[in-house]
PDB file of C-alpha atoms in Angstrom:
ATOM      1  CA  MET T   1     -13.943  46.346 -19.975  1.00 46.00           C
ATOM      2  CA  THR T   2     -14.101  48.767 -22.837  1.00 45.00           C
ATOM      3  CA  PRO T   3     -16.852  49.163 -25.407  1.00 47.00           C
ATOM      4  CA  ALA T   4     -16.121  47.465 -28.724  1.00 47.00           C
ATOM      5  CA  SER T   5     -16.719  49.136 -32.068  1.00 48.00           C
ATOM      6  CA  GLY T   6     -20.085  47.385 -32.386  1.00 50.00           C
ATOM      7  CA  GLY T   7     -21.307  48.709 -29.050  1.00 54.00           C
ATOM      8  CA  GLY T   8     -20.781  45.316 -27.318  1.00 56.00           C
ATOM      9  CA  ARG T   9     -18.464  44.542 -24.430  1.00 60.00           C
ATOM     10  CA  VAL T  10     -14.977  43.121 -24.773  1.00 63.00           C
ATOM     11  CA  ARG T  11     -14.591  39.977 -22.696  1.00 59.00           C
ATOM     12  CA  SER T  12     -11.327  38.724 -21.285  1.00 59.00           C
ATOM     13  CA  LEU T  13     -10.127  35.190 -21.935  1.00 60.00           C
ATOM     14  CA  ASP T  14     -10.742  34.312 -18.267  1.00 52.00           C
ATOM     15  CA  THR T  15     -14.365  35.379 -18.601  1.00 50.00           C
ATOM     16  CA  LEU T  16     -14.820  33.354 -21.776  1.00 49.00           C
ATOM     17  CA  VAL T  17     -13.301  30.245 -20.159  1.00 49.00           C
ATOM     18  CA  ARG T  18     -15.572  30.625 -17.124  1.00 51.00           C
ATOM     19  CA  LEU T  19     -18.614  31.075 -19.363  1.00 49.00           C
ATOM     20  CA  ARG T  20     -17.662  27.964 -21.343  1.00 52.00           C
ATOM     21  CA  ARG T  21     -17.351  25.931 -18.132  1.00 48.00           C
ATOM     22  CA  ASP T  22     -20.757  27.199 -17.008  1.00 48.00           C
ATOM     23  CA  LEU T  23     -22.338  25.774 -20.193  1.00 51.00           C
ATOM     24  CA  HIS T  24     -22.090  22.253 -18.768  1.00 47.00           C
ATOM     25  CA  THR T  25     -25.523  21.071 -17.851  1.00 51.00           C
ATOM     26  CA  PRO T  26     -26.197  18.287 -15.374  1.00 55.00           C
ATOM     27  CA  GLY T  27     -25.599  14.970 -17.095  1.00 61.00           C
ATOM     28  CA  SER T  28     -23.339  16.414 -19.798  1.00 71.00           C
ATOM     29  CA  PRO T  29     -19.936  14.718 -20.019  1.00 84.00           C
ATOM     30  CA  ARG T  30     -17.194  16.370 -17.991  1.00 87.00           C
ATOM     31  CA  PRO T  31     -13.942  15.221 -16.409  1.00 91.00           C
ATOM     32  CA  LEU T  32     -13.691  14.224 -12.781  1.00 93.00           C
ATOM     33  CA  SER T  33     -11.937  16.990 -10.906  1.00 90.00           C
ATOM     34  CA  VAL T  34      -8.694  16.537  -9.035  1.00 94.00           C
ATOM     35  CA  PRO T  35      -9.144  17.761  -5.443  1.00 94.00           C
ATOM     36  CA  ASP T  36      -7.635  21.089  -4.410  1.00 93.00           C
ATOM     37  CA  GLY T  37      -4.016  20.777  -3.351  1.00 94.00           C
ATOM     38  CA  MET T  38      -3.370  17.806  -5.628  1.00 96.00           C
ATOM     39  CA  THR T  39      -1.586  17.796  -8.969  1.00 95.00           C
ATOM     40  CA  ALA T  40      -1.877  15.405 -11.905  1.00 96.00           C
ATOM     41  CA  PRO T  41       1.446  15.753 -13.752  1.00 96.00           C
ATOM     42  CA  LEU T  42       0.779  12.579 -15.773  1.00 96.00           C
ATOM     43  CA  GLY T  43      -2.739  13.580 -16.792  1.00 96.00           C
ATOM     44  CA  CYS T  44      -5.827  11.702 -15.611  1.00 95.00           C
ATOM     45  CA  ASP T  45      -7.871   8.872 -16.967  1.00 97.00           C
ATOM     46  CA  ALA T  46     -10.345   6.817 -14.955  1.00 96.00           C
ATOM     47  CA  VAL T  47     -11.386   3.220 -14.581  1.00 97.00           C
ATOM     48  CA  ALA T  48     -15.094   2.833 -13.862  1.00 96.00           C
ATOM     49  CA  MET T  49     -16.513  -0.315 -12.361  1.00 96.00           C
ATOM     50  CA  PRO T  50     -19.802  -1.428 -10.886  1.00 95.00           C
ATOM     51  CA  ALA T  51     -20.089  -0.298  -7.273  1.00 96.00           C
ATOM     52  CA  ARG T  52     -20.336  -3.878  -6.012  1.00 95.00           C
ATOM     53  CA  PHE T  53     -16.647  -4.412  -6.905  1.00 95.00           C
ATOM     54  CA  GLY T  54     -15.338  -1.307  -5.133  1.00 95.00           C
ATOM     55  CA  PRO T  55     -15.177  -2.639  -1.555  1.00 96.00           C
ATOM     56  CA  GLN T  56     -13.610  -5.866  -2.856  1.00 96.00           C
ATOM     57  CA  VAL T  57     -10.870  -3.999  -4.756  1.00 96.00           C
ATOM     58  CA  LEU T  58      -9.789  -1.661  -1.929  1.00 94.00           C
ATOM     59  CA  PRO T  59      -7.963  -4.199   0.271  1.00 94.00           C
ATOM     60  CA  ARG T  60      -6.139  -5.677  -2.745  1.00 95.00           C
ATOM     61  CA  LEU T  61      -4.301  -2.451  -3.592  1.00 97.00           C
ATOM     62  CA  PRO T  62      -0.963  -1.277  -2.175  1.00 95.00           C
ATOM     63  CA  ARG T  63      -2.024   2.373  -2.657  1.00 96.00           C
ATOM     64  CA  VAL T  64      -5.431   3.884  -3.346  1.00 97.00           C
ATOM     65  CA  GLY T  65      -5.682   7.194  -5.144  1.00 97.00           C
ATOM     66  CA  CYS T  66      -8.773   9.333  -5.611  1.00 97.00           C
ATOM     67  CA  VAL T  67     -11.937   7.281  -5.824  1.00 97.00           C
ATOM     68  CA  TYR T  68     -15.320   8.714  -6.787  1.00 97.00           C
ATOM     69  CA  ALA T  69     -18.652   6.948  -6.411  1.00 95.00           C
ATOM     70  CA  ASP T  70     -22.375   7.116  -6.875  1.00 92.00           C
ATOM     71  CA  ASP T  71     -25.006   4.440  -6.304  1.00 92.00           C
ATOM     72  CA  THR T  72     -23.999   2.367  -9.339  1.00 94.00           C
ATOM     73  CA  HIS T  73     -20.298   2.952 -10.123  1.00 95.00           C
ATOM     74  CA  TRP T  74     -16.899   3.686  -8.621  1.00 96.00           C
ATOM     75  CA  TRP T  75     -14.249   5.607 -10.606  1.00 96.00           C
ATOM     76  CA  TRP T  76     -10.519   5.263  -9.869  1.00 97.00           C
ATOM     77  CA  LEU T  77      -8.143   7.958 -11.145  1.00 97.00           C
ATOM     78  CA  VAL T  78      -5.122   6.538 -12.958  1.00 97.00           C
ATOM     79  CA  PRO T  79      -2.353   8.221 -14.977  1.00 97.00           C
ATOM     80  CA  SER T  80      -3.185   8.945 -18.625  1.00 97.00           C
ATOM     81  CA  ASP T  81      -2.517   6.108 -21.075  1.00 96.00           C
ATOM     82  CA  SER T  82      -2.924   3.416 -18.413  1.00 95.00           C
ATOM     83  CA  ASP T  83      -4.837   1.486 -21.041  1.00 93.00           C
ATOM     84  CA  TYR T  84      -1.755   1.106 -23.235  1.00 90.00           C
ATOM     85  CA  ALA T  85      -1.469  -2.595 -24.199  1.00 84.00           C
ATOM     86  CA  LEU T  86      -4.173  -3.551 -21.667  1.00 86.00           C
ATOM     87  CA  GLU T  87      -7.699  -4.728 -22.186  1.00 89.00           C
ATOM     88  CA  TRP T  88      -9.464  -3.804 -18.964  1.00 93.00           C
ATOM     89  CA  PRO T  89     -11.785  -6.657 -17.985  1.00 93.00           C
ATOM     90  CA  ALA T  90     -15.537  -6.262 -18.369  1.00 93.00           C
ATOM     91  CA  PRO T  91     -17.559  -4.910 -16.724  1.00 94.00           C
ATOM     92  CA  ALA T  92     -14.855  -2.307 -15.984  1.00 95.00           C
ATOM     93  CA  ARG T  93     -14.701   0.622 -18.396  1.00 94.00           C
ATOM     94  CA  TYR T  94     -11.617   2.714 -19.134  1.00 96.00           C
ATOM     95  CA  THR T  95     -12.345   6.408 -19.640  1.00 93.00           C
ATOM     96  CA  VAL T  96      -9.839   8.722 -21.340  1.00 95.00           C
ATOM     97  CA  ASP T  97      -9.538  12.101 -19.592  1.00 94.00           C
ATOM     98  CA  ALA T  98     -11.693  10.740 -16.734  1.00 93.00           C
ATOM     99  CA  ILE T  99     -14.833  11.882 -18.553  1.00 91.00           C
ATOM    100  CA  THR T 100     -18.152  10.944 -16.975  1.00 88.00           C
ATOM    101  CA  SER T 101     -21.694  12.138 -17.463  1.00 81.00           C
ATOM    102  CA  ASP T 102     -22.520  11.142 -13.899  1.00 78.00           C
ATOM    103  CA  ALA T 103     -21.955  13.322 -10.829  1.00 84.00           C
ATOM    104  CA  PRO T 104     -20.051  11.083  -8.423  1.00 92.00           C
ATOM    105  CA  ARG T 105     -18.746  12.253  -5.072  1.00 94.00           C
ATOM    106  CA  LEU T 106     -15.185  11.853  -3.844  1.00 96.00           C
ATOM    107  CA  ILE T 107     -15.142   8.950  -1.369  1.00 97.00           C
ATOM    108  CA  HIS T 108     -11.389   8.493  -0.969  1.00 97.00           C
ATOM    109  CA  ARG T 109      -8.590  11.035  -1.118  1.00 96.00           C
ATOM    110  CA  PRO T 110      -5.044   9.798  -0.587  1.00 96.00           C
ATOM    111  CA  ASP T 111      -2.431  11.530   1.521  1.00 93.00           C
ATOM    112  CA  GLY T 112      -0.003  13.565  -0.536  1.00 92.00           C
ATOM    113  CA  GLU T 113      -0.334  15.471  -3.769  1.00 95.00           C
ATOM    114  CA  LEU T 114      -0.885  12.716  -6.372  1.00 96.00           C
ATOM    115  CA  PRO T 115      -4.420  11.452  -7.114  1.00 97.00           C
ATOM    116  CA  TYR T 116      -3.438   8.192  -8.800  1.00 97.00           C
ATOM    117  CA  THR T 117      -4.169   4.567  -8.015  1.00 97.00           C
ATOM    118  CA  PRO T 118      -1.356   2.438  -9.499  1.00 97.00           C
ATOM    119  CA  PRO T 119      -2.923   0.975 -12.655  1.00 97.00           C
ATOM    120  CA  ILE T 120      -1.238  -2.458 -12.718  1.00 95.00           C
ATOM    121  CA  PRO T 121      -2.376  -3.512  -9.214  1.00 96.00           C
ATOM    122  CA  LEU T 122      -5.857  -2.147 -10.036  1.00 97.00           C
ATOM    123  CA  TYR T 123      -5.891  -4.104 -13.302  1.00 96.00           C
ATOM    124  CA  LEU T 124      -4.767  -7.307 -11.578  1.00 95.00           C
ATOM    125  CA  ALA T 125      -7.355  -6.921  -8.799  1.00 96.00           C
ATOM    126  CA  LEU T 126     -10.109  -6.477 -11.396  1.00 96.00           C
ATOM    127  CA  CYS T 127      -8.861  -9.474 -13.391  1.00 95.00           C
ATOM    128  CA  GLN T 128      -8.921 -11.582 -10.237  1.00 94.00           C
ATOM    129  CA  LEU T 129     -12.424 -10.468  -9.254  1.00 94.00           C
ATOM    130  CA  THR T 130     -13.850 -11.011 -12.734  1.00 94.00           C
ATOM    131  CA  GLY T 131     -12.022 -14.273 -13.440  1.00 93.00           C
ATOM    132  CA  THR T 132     -10.260 -12.697 -16.423  1.00 92.00           C
ATOM    133  CA  THR T 133      -6.787 -13.776 -17.529  1.00 90.00           C
ATOM    134  CA  PRO T 134      -4.451 -10.746 -17.706  1.00 89.00           C
ATOM    135  CA  THR T 135      -3.659  -9.715 -21.274  1.00 81.00           C
ATOM    136  CA  TRP T 136       0.015 -10.633 -21.037  1.00 80.00           C
ATOM    137  CA  SER T 137      -0.836 -14.182 -19.863  1.00 74.00           C
ATOM    138  CA  GLN T 138      -3.159 -15.014 -22.744  1.00 66.00           C
ATOM    139  CA  VAL T 139      -1.997 -17.427 -25.418  1.00 67.00           C
ATOM    140  CA  VAL T 140      -1.281 -15.709 -28.722  1.00 64.00           C
ATOM    141  CA  SER T 141      -1.718 -17.744 -31.882  1.00 69.00           C
ATOM    142  CA  ALA T 142       0.621 -17.247 -34.821  1.00 66.00           C
TER     143      ALA T 142
END
């Protein structure tokens, strides 16, 4: 680093990015991280649900991607925009960019490089568990 005209230090962009990341305090919103060795070419969103549903959803899915959990919630990574034209059933919560203020731990990592759970089977499993009619099956009035 070289001294700047004001006597301060010049910081590289890498240093500034690292410093910005370090500003996150516990409990501040941040995205769930994709495990090392995995890529998310479609971006990442997350579906959060109460932890009691997690073990019931697992056997209903043809493929399970990265799943994070704490004592109260499970988060399932899905491709970005998996909420397009869907109303995820309550008490599930769809989170753009997989942002959470909690600090869950990774409890399931799939084989391969992609972290995603297929969103349609996840949606259908949640609809079934919550007794919710899927959006496309609801009667639309004119």
